[in-house]
Coordinates of C-alpha atoms in Angstrom, one line a residue:
M913 CA 2.6 25.7 3.0
R914 CA -0.4 26.4 2.1
E915 CA -3.9 24.8 1.9
V916 CA -4.9 25.5 -2.2
Q917 CA -7.6 23.0 -2.2
F918 CA -10.0 20.2 -0.1
V919 CA -11.9 18.2 -0.8
R920 CA -14.1 15.7 1.9
C921 CA -14.3 12.1 1.5
P922 CA -17.7 10.7 2.8
A923 CA -15.9 8.0 5.1
Q924 CA -13.3 7.5 6.8
G925 CA -10.5 5.1 5.5
N926 CA -6.2 3.5 6.6
I927 CA -3.1 3.9 5.7
Y928 CA -3.8 1.4 2.7
S929 CA -6.9 2.5 1.5
A930 CA -5.2 5.0 -0.8
A931 CA -3.3 5.2 -4.2
R932 CA -2.5 6.7 -7.5
I933 CA -3.6 5.5 -11.1
G934 CA -1.7 8.1 -13.3
N935 CA -2.8 11.5 -12.8
V936 CA -5.7 10.4 -10.3
T937 CA -5.9 10.2 -6.9
I938 CA -8.3 6.6 -5.8
F939 CA -8.8 6.2 -1.7
G940 CA -11.8 3.7 -0.7
S941 CA -14.5 5.7 2.0
G942 CA -14.1 2.8 4.7
N943 CA -17.1 1.1 5.3
Y944 CA -19.0 2.1 3.1
G945 CA -18.1 0.3 -0.1
K946 CA -17.2 2.9 -2.3
I947 CA -13.9 3.8 -4.0
M948 CA -13.9 7.6 -4.5
A949 CA -11.0 9.7 -7.3
H950 CA -10.2 13.5 -7.6
L951 CA -10.8 13.7 -11.1
N952 CA -11.8 17.3 -11.4
Q953 CA -10.8 20.2 -8.6
A954 CA -14.9 20.8 -7.4
A955 CA -15.4 17.0 -5.7
L956 CA -14.8 13.4 -5.1
E957 CA -16.5 11.5 -7.5
E958 CA -17.5 7.7 -7.1
L959 CA -16.1 5.3 -8.9
P960 CA -18.4 2.6 -10.8
L961 CA -16.8 -0.6 -9.2
S962 CA -18.7 -3.6 -9.9
S963 CA -18.9 -6.7 -7.4
I964 CA -18.5 -4.3 -4.3
P965 CA -21.2 -5.3 -2.0
I966 CA -23.1 -1.9 -0.2
G967 CA -21.6 -1.9 3.2
S968 CA -18.5 -3.5 3.3
D969 CA -15.2 -2.4 4.7
I970 CA -12.7 -1.3 2.3
I971 CA -9.3 -2.7 3.3
A972 CA -6.8 -1.4 1.0
L973 CA -6.3 -0.1 -2.7
D974 CA -3.9 -0.1 -5.3
A975 CA -3.2 0.7 -9.0
C976 CA -0.9 1.0 -11.9
Q977 CA -1.5 2.2 -15.4
H978 CA 1.8 0.3 -17.6
P979 CA 0.8 -0.6 -20.0
Y980 CA -2.9 -1.2 -19.1
C981 CA -5.0 0.5 -16.1
I982 CA -5.5 -2.1 -13.4
I983 CA -7.3 -1.0 -9.8
G984 CA -7.1 -4.0 -7.3
L985 CA -8.8 -3.6 -3.9
T986 CA -9.7 -6.2 -1.2
F987 CA -12.8 -5.6 1.2
V988 CA -14.3 -7.3 4.0
Q989 CA -18.2 -8.2 3.4
K990 CA -20.0 -8.9 6.9
S991 CA -23.2 -11.4 7.1
Q992 CA -25.4 -12.3 9.7
V993 CA -25.5 -16.6 10.8
G994 CA -28.2 -17.1 13.5
I995 CA -26.8 -14.5 16.6
D996 CA -23.5 -13.9 14.9
E997 CA -21.4 -12.5 12.3
V998 CA -19.6 -13.7 10.2
K999 CA -16.6 -11.7 7.8
T1000 CA -15.2 -12.6 4.3
A1001 CA -12.4 -11.4 2.7
Y1002 CA -12.2 -11.2 -1.2
L1003 CA -9.7 -9.3 -3.6
N1004 CA -11.0 -7.8 -7.3
F1005 CA -9.5 -6.3 -10.2
Y1006 CA -10.2 -4.5 -12.4
T1007 CA -8.8 -3.6 -15.9
T1008 CA -9.6 -3.2 -19.5
W1009 CA -6.8 -4.9 -20.4
E1010 CA -6.3 -2.0 -23.4
D1011 CA -3.1 -0.4 -23.4
S1012 CA -3.1 3.3 -21.6
S1013 CA 0.0 3.6 -20.5
D1014 CA 0.2 7.3 -21.9
E1015 CA -3.6 8.4 -21.3
H1016 CA -5.2 11.0 -19.0
L1017 CA -7.5 9.2 -17.3
N1018 CA -11.0 10.7 -16.9
Q1019 CA -14.4 9.3 -15.9
R1020 CA -14.8 7.5 -19.1
H1021 CA -11.6 5.1 -18.7
F1022 CA -12.7 4.4 -15.1
E1023 CA -16.4 3.0 -16.5
A1024 CA -14.6 0.8 -18.6
I1025 CA -12.7 -0.5 -16.5
G1026 CA -15.2 -0.5 -13.4
Q1027 CA -17.3 -3.3 -15.6
K1028 CA -14.3 -5.8 -15.7
C1029 CA -13.5 -7.6 -12.7
V1030 CA -12.1 -10.6 -11.8
Q1031 CA -12.3 -11.2 -7.9
F1032 CA -10.9 -14.2 -5.5
K1033 CA -12.2 -15.2 -1.8
L1034 CA -9.7 -14.5 0.5
G1035 CA -9.3 -17.5 3.1
F1036 CA -7.6 -14.8 6.0
I1037 CA -8.4 -11.0 5.9
P1038 CA -5.8 -9.0 4.4
Y1039 CA -3.3 -6.5 4.7
H1040 CA -0.9 -4.4 2.5
L1041 CA -1.9 -4.7 -1.1
Y1042 CA 1.2 -3.8 -3.3
H1043 CA 2.2 -4.1 -6.7
C1044 CA 6.1 -4.2 -8.4
Q1045 CA 7.1 -5.3 -11.9
V1046 CA 9.3 -8.0 -12.6
Q1047 CA 10.9 -9.7 -15.0
N1048 CA 9.2 -12.1 -17.0
S1049 CA 11.9 -13.2 -19.7
P1050 CA 15.0 -10.5 -21.0
G1051 CA 13.2 -7.5 -22.0
I1052 CA 9.5 -8.9 -21.0
Y1053 CA 8.3 -6.9 -17.6
R1054 CA 5.3 -7.1 -16.2
N1055 CA 3.3 -5.7 -12.9
V1056 CA 2.9 -8.8 -10.4
F1057 CA 0.9 -8.1 -6.7
L1058 CA 1.8 -8.8 -3.7
L1059 CA -0.9 -8.8 -0.6
S1060 CA -0.3 -9.8 2.7
G1061 CA -2.5 -11.5 4.7
S1062 CA -3.6 -11.9 8.7
D1063 CA -2.0 -15.9 8.6
C1064 CA 1.5 -14.0 8.0
R1065 CA 1.9 -15.4 4.8
I1066 CA 3.1 -13.0 1.7
Y1067 CA 0.2 -14.2 -1.9
A1068 CA 1.2 -13.1 -5.6
Y1069 CA -1.5 -12.8 -8.0
E1070 CA -0.4 -11.9 -11.9
P1071 CA -2.2 -10.0 -15.3
N1072 CA -2.7 -13.1 -17.2
E1073 CA -3.5 -11.5 -21.2
E1074 CA -4.3 -14.5 -22.7
G1075 CA -7.0 -15.9 -20.9
R1076 CA -8.3 -11.8 -19.5
T1077 CA -7.7 -12.8 -16.2
F1078 CA -5.9 -13.3 -13.2
L1079 CA -4.0 -15.8 -11.5
N1080 CA -3.1 -16.7 -7.8
V1081 CA 0.4 -17.3 -8.3
P1082 CA 2.9 -19.5 -5.9
V1083 CA 4.6 -15.8 -4.7
E1084 CA 8.0 -17.9 -4.6
T1085 CA 7.8 -17.9 -8.4
Y1086 CA 9.0 -14.5 -8.4
F1087 CA 10.0 -14.0 -5.0
P1088 CA 11.5 -16.7 -3.2
E1089 CA 12.8 -14.7 -0.2
L1090 CA 8.9 -14.5 0.4
E1091 CA 8.1 -17.9 0.4
G1092 CA 7.4 -19.0 4.4
T1093 CA 5.2 -17.1 7.0
F1094 CA 6.5 -14.5 8.2
P1095 CA 7.1 -14.1 12.1
S1096 CA 4.4 -12.2 12.8
V1097 CA 1.5 -10.4 10.0
V1098 CA 3.0 -8.4 7.2
T1099 CA 2.3 -4.5 6.9
R1100 CA 4.5 -3.3 4.9
I1101 CA 5.9 -5.0 1.3
Q1102 CA 8.6 -2.5 -0.8
V1103 CA 10.3 -3.9 -3.6
E1104 CA 13.1 -2.0 -5.5
L1105 CA 15.0 -3.4 -8.5
V1106 CA 18.9 -2.4 -9.0
Q1107 CA 21.6 -2.5 -11.2
S1108 CA 19.8 -3.1 -14.2
L1109 CA 17.3 -5.4 -13.2
K1110 CA 20.4 -7.5 -11.9
K1111 CA 19.8 -7.2 -7.9
R1112 CA 16.6 -6.9 -5.8
I1113 CA 16.2 -5.1 -2.5
T1114 CA 13.2 -6.2 -1.1
V1115 CA 11.5 -5.4 2.6
C1116 CA 8.5 -6.4 4.5
G1117 CA 8.0 -4.7 7.2
C1118 CA 5.8 -6.6 10.4
E1119 CA 3.4 -6.1 12.9
N1120 CA 6.0 -7.3 16.0
G1121 CA 8.4 -4.1 14.7
Q1122 CA 10.2 -6.7 13.0
L1123 CA 12.0 -5.7 10.1
K1124 CA 12.8 -8.2 6.9
S1125 CA 15.4 -7.3 4.3
F1126 CA 16.4 -8.9 1.6
I1127 CA 19.0 -8.5 -1.4
V1128 CA 18.2 -10.7 -3.8
S1129 CA 21.2 -11.3 -6.3
D1130 CA 20.3 -14.5 -7.9
F1131 CA 16.1 -15.2 -8.1
E1132 CA 17.2 -18.9 -8.7
S1133 CA 19.5 -19.5 -5.2
L1134 CA 18.3 -19.6 -1.8
D1135 CA 20.7 -20.9 -0.3
S1136 CA 21.6 -17.8 1.8
F1137 CA 23.2 -16.9 5.0
S1138 CA 21.5 -14.2 7.8
I1139 CA 22.7 -11.5 8.9
Q1140 CA 20.3 -10.6 12.5
F1141 CA 20.6 -7.5 14.5
S1142 CA 18.1 -5.2 16.7
K1143 CA 18.0 -1.7 16.4
K1144 CA 16.1 -0.2 19.0
L1145 CA 15.5 3.3 18.4
S1146 CA 15.1 6.6 19.7
D1147 CA 15.2 10.2 20.2
D1148 CA 18.0 10.2 22.6
I1149 CA 20.7 7.7 21.0
D1150 CA 23.1 10.5 20.5
K1151 CA 23.2 10.8 24.1
L1152 CA 23.4 7.1 25.3
E1153 CA 27.2 6.6 27.0
E1154 CA 29.6 4.4 25.5
R1155 CA 28.9 0.3 26.8
K1156 CA 31.1 -2.6 26.3
P1157 CA 29.8 -4.5 23.7
D1158 CA 30.2 -7.9 26.2
D1159 CA 28.5 -6.9 28.1
P1160 CA 25.0 -9.0 28.2
S1161 CA 23.0 -6.5 29.7
Q1162 CA 24.1 -3.9 27.2
R1163 CA 22.7 -5.0 23.3
P1164 CA 24.9 -3.3 21.0
S1165 CA 22.5 -2.0 19.0
E1166 CA 22.0 0.3 21.3
L1167 CA 24.9 2.0 20.1
A1168 CA 25.4 2.7 16.4
E1169 CA 29.4 2.9 16.9
I1170 CA 29.3 -0.6 18.7
E1171 CA 26.8 -1.9 16.4
E1172 CA 28.6 -0.9 12.9
S1173 CA 31.6 -2.6 14.9
C1174 CA 29.9 -5.5 15.5
A1175 CA 28.6 -5.7 11.8
D1176 CA 31.4 -5.0 10.5
S1177 CA 33.3 -8.1 12.1
L1178 CA 30.5 -10.1 11.0
I1179 CA 30.4 -9.1 7.7
T1180 CA 33.9 -9.5 7.3
S1181 CA 33.4 -13.3 8.3
M1182 CA 30.8 -13.6 6.0
N1183 CA 32.5 -12.0 3.2
E1184 CA 35.8 -15.0 3.2
E1185 CA 32.9 -18.1 3.5
M1186 CA 31.1 -17.2 0.6
D1187 CA 30.2 -15.5 -2.6
F1188 CA 28.2 -12.5 -2.0
G1189 CA 26.8 -12.8 -5.7
N1190 CA 24.7 -16.3 -5.7
A1191 CA 23.2 -15.0 -2.7
V1192 CA 20.1 -14.2 -1.1
Q1193 CA 21.4 -11.5 1.8
K1194 CA 18.9 -11.9 4.8
I1195 CA 18.7 -8.5 7.3
T1196 CA 16.4 -8.4 10.1
N1197 CA 16.2 -5.5 12.6
H1198 CA 13.4 -4.7 15.7
F1199 CA 11.8 -1.2 16.0
D1200 CA 9.0 -0.7 18.8
G1201 CA 5.7 -1.6 17.0
M1202 CA 4.1 -2.0 13.9
I1203 CA 5.8 -1.2 11.2
T1204 CA 3.8 1.8 9.8
D1205 CA 5.8 2.7 5.8
I1206 CA 9.0 1.4 3.9
V1207 CA 10.2 3.9 1.1
I1208 CA 13.1 3.0 -1.3
Y1209 CA 14.8 5.7 -2.7
T1210 CA 17.7 6.7 -5.1
D1211 CA 20.2 9.1 -3.8
G1212 CA 22.5 9.5 -6.6
S1213 CA 24.4 5.9 -6.1
N1214 CA 23.2 4.8 -2.8
I1215 CA 20.0 3.0 -2.8
N1216 CA 18.4 4.4 0.8
A1217 CA 15.0 3.3 2.6
V1218 CA 13.4 5.3 5.3
V1219 CA 11.2 3.2 8.1
S1220 CA 8.7 3.8 10.2
S1221 CA 6.9 2.5 13.2
A1222 CA 4.5 2.7 15.9
N1223 CA 6.7 3.8 18.7
S1224 CA 10.3 4.5 17.5
P1225 CA 11.2 7.4 15.9
V1226 CA 11.6 7.4 11.4
Y1227 CA 14.9 5.4 10.5
L1228 CA 17.1 6.4 7.3
F1229 CA 19.0 3.2 6.6
I1230 CA 21.8 5.2 3.2
D1231 CA 23.7 2.7 0.6
T1232 CA 21.2 -0.5 1.8
V1233 CA 23.1 -2.5 -0.7
D1234 CA 26.5 -2.6 -0.3
K1235 CA 25.6 -1.2 4.4
L1236 CA 23.4 -3.9 4.4
F1237 CA 20.7 -1.9 6.7
R1238 CA 23.2 -1.5 9.1
Q1239 CA 23.7 2.4 9.2
G1240 CA 22.1 5.4 9.1
S1241 CA 20.3 7.2 11.4
C1242 CA 17.3 8.5 12.9
L1243 CA 15.0 11.8 11.8
K1244 CA 15.3 13.6 15.1
F1245 CA 12.0 14.6 16.6
S1246 CA 10.0 12.5 14.1
S1247 CA 8.3 10.8 17.0
R1248 CA 7.2 13.4 19.1
W1249 CA 3.4 14.1 17.2
D1250 CA 2.8 10.3 17.9
S1251 CA 3.5 7.6 15.3
V1252 CA 4.1 8.1 12.3
E1253 CA 1.9 6.7 9.2
A1254 CA 3.6 7.9 6.4
I1255 CA 6.4 9.2 4.5
C1256 CA 6.8 10.2 0.9
V1257 CA 10.3 11.6 -0.4
A1258 CA 10.3 13.3 -2.9
D1259 CA 12.2 17.3 -4.0
I1260 CA 9.9 19.5 -3.2
D1261 CA 11.3 22.1 -3.7
F1262 CA 12.9 21.7 -6.9
D1263 CA 16.6 22.3 -5.3
G1264 CA 18.2 18.6 -6.9
H1265 CA 18.0 16.6 -3.2
A1266 CA 15.3 15.3 -1.7
E1267 CA 13.2 16.3 1.0
I1268 CA 12.2 13.2 3.6
I1269 CA 8.3 14.4 4.2
I1270 CA 6.0 12.7 7.4
G1271 CA 1.8 12.2 8.4
T1272 CA 1.4 11.5 11.7
F1273 CA -1.4 10.1 13.6
G1274 CA -1.1 13.1 15.7
C1275 CA -2.3 14.8 12.3
T1276 CA 0.7 16.6 12.1
L1277 CA 3.3 16.6 8.5
L1278 CA 6.6 17.1 8.9
V1279 CA 9.3 18.4 5.7
Y1280 CA 12.5 17.4 6.4
K1281 CA 15.6 18.1 4.6
F1282 CA 19.7 17.2 4.5
M1283 CA 21.7 20.5 5.5
E1284 CA 24.9 18.4 4.6
E1285 CA 27.4 21.9 4.0
Q1286 CA 25.8 23.7 7.3
I1287 CA 25.3 20.7 9.7
G1288 CA 25.4 17.6 7.9
Q1289 CA 21.6 16.5 9.8
W1290 CA 18.4 16.3 8.4
V1291 CA 16.1 19.2 10.2
I1292 CA 12.6 19.8 10.0
V1293 CA 12.1 22.8 7.8
A1294 CA 8.4 22.9 7.2
H1295 CA 5.7 21.2 9.4
R1296 CA 1.7 22.1 9.2
K1297 CA -1.0 21.1 11.4
F1298 CA -4.1 18.9 9.9
P1299 CA -7.2 18.2 11.4
S1300 CA -7.3 14.4 11.4
V1301 CA -5.0 11.3 11.3
I1302 CA -2.8 11.6 7.5
Y1303 CA -3.2 8.3 6.2
S1304 CA -0.7 8.6 3.0
I1305 CA 1.3 11.6 0.5
E1306 CA 2.0 11.6 -2.2
F1307 CA 4.3 14.6 -4.5
F1308 CA 2.4 15.0 -8.2
D1309 CA 2.1 18.4 -10.5
Y1310 CA 4.1 20.3 -8.3
H1311 CA 1.9 19.8 -4.9
L1312 CA 1.7 17.8 -1.7
Y1313 CA -1.4 15.5 -2.1
V1314 CA -2.2 14.6 1.7
V1315 CA -4.8 11.4 2.2
T1316 CA -6.0 12.3 6.1
A1317 CA -9.7 10.7 7.4
S1318 CA -11.3 14.1 6.6
G1319 CA -10.5 14.0 3.0
L1320 CA -7.8 15.2 0.2
H1321 CA -5.3 18.0 1.1
I1322 CA -3.8 19.6 -1.6
I1323 CA -0.4 21.7 -0.7
E1324 CA 1.3 24.3 -1.6
Y1325 CA 5.0 23.7 -0.4
S1326 CA 6.8 27.2 0.6
T1327 CA 9.9 26.4 3.0
D1328 CA 10.4 30.5 3.4
A1329 CA 7.1 30.9 4.5
Y1330 CA 7.5 29.1 7.4
F1331 CA 10.9 30.2 8.6
H1332 CA 9.5 33.6 8.7
K1333 CA 6.3 32.6 10.3
R1334 CA 7.8 31.2 12.8
G1335 CA 10.8 34.6 13.1
L1336 CA 13.2 32.0 12.2
D1337 CA 16.5 33.1 9.3
P1338 CA 16.7 30.8 6.3
N1339 CA 20.4 32.4 5.9
P1340 CA 22.6 28.8 5.4
A1341 CA 25.0 30.6 7.6
L1342 CA 21.9 29.8 11.0
M1343 CA 21.0 27.1 10.6
I1344 CA 22.7 25.5 13.7
Q1345 CA 20.9 28.2 15.8
Y1346 CA 17.5 26.6 14.1
V1347 CA 17.5 23.1 14.5
E1348 CA 18.5 24.8 18.3
D1349 CA 15.2 26.5 17.9
I1350 CA 13.2 23.7 16.8
K1351 CA 13.5 22.2 19.8
K1352 CA 11.6 24.7 20.6
I1353 CA 8.3 24.4 17.9
V1354 CA 8.3 20.9 19.2
D1355 CA 7.7 22.1 22.6
E1356 CA 5.1 24.4 22.1
D1357 CA 2.8 21.7 20.1
E1358 CA 3.0 19.2 22.7

């Protein structure tokens, strides 16, 4: 992997403060109250967004371009009342309401967007801001923004084109599965529409390590059942000894075989009792530490999900619709460079198969590839150290865009360069030996 450009950011952000809108990467600059954009190859430029007081803490960013550009951001303003410091949170939306879905964005677009702001005063500290498409009526779609808060709830905001404003709508209007209070603060939200919008996968990761997954077939029905089983993950999961599932001291979740057997029995009994076609299927998994990122992606006909948490290895759930988030495997050695903060899934070597790229608090970027013909496992095929913690990763325009606490790194990817640097042979016949060599590389970096 070769760094082709680095652009320094004036202040440190966080895992929520970077987003992509069209061809532009934008991110918040910590407590400077500024939003920066990578509009050219030379440097970052400040976006002229109104209604952000100087010195505000930028918390979260999100943006979309279809059919018109929308930038959403949350920030906290600090003020002094006597001897006490008071914090007030706000949510701002910016848009021109003009179709720009096919345009290459530049400074002129952002100058127009930044002057038209709709602001909400929040009664909670904001966390993850996320947008997704919903279907208002047959053939009519719109973007809705979801915002998680410190009160363990999720809020929904939608654009109102007639009034040229944004509305705070009950979240159950579009997402009945998200109504109510979660057991902990929701730190990540991910929504995926499947099967021509007849089904939806909604996944919420919580601060206490719970992963709440919903497979929605009928948006009008909440008469659902709940499948709950715990997944305690570790890199040594393959080394655990056989344990009896009826022993209360040994959780079934510790063994993939026992877990699958128990889950199969549960699913069978559920199938006998109700029609899945009219249900919101709920699944709860447990990870060690806060859920830091979730990515749902399509692999052929399967919908898979990659999940990272503060103290567990990255876990890949396969065929989530049919397997109900109960089958998958961890990415070996993914927790060896501290907690994983960011995930990207993309075909970065252009062989027709997606790789999983993760960024860690330990300033390391790892690329995993599934070696189906050689060993049938996900293995590390490249890694790179950065000067500071990694917040987000995007693959765009044939390059990896890696946002760290220092700034934006643009990376050109090459698998062969890594193999030769380590003195390894990229010949597929030697990949089994390569997996053993990876352990040595891990030990070197530690």
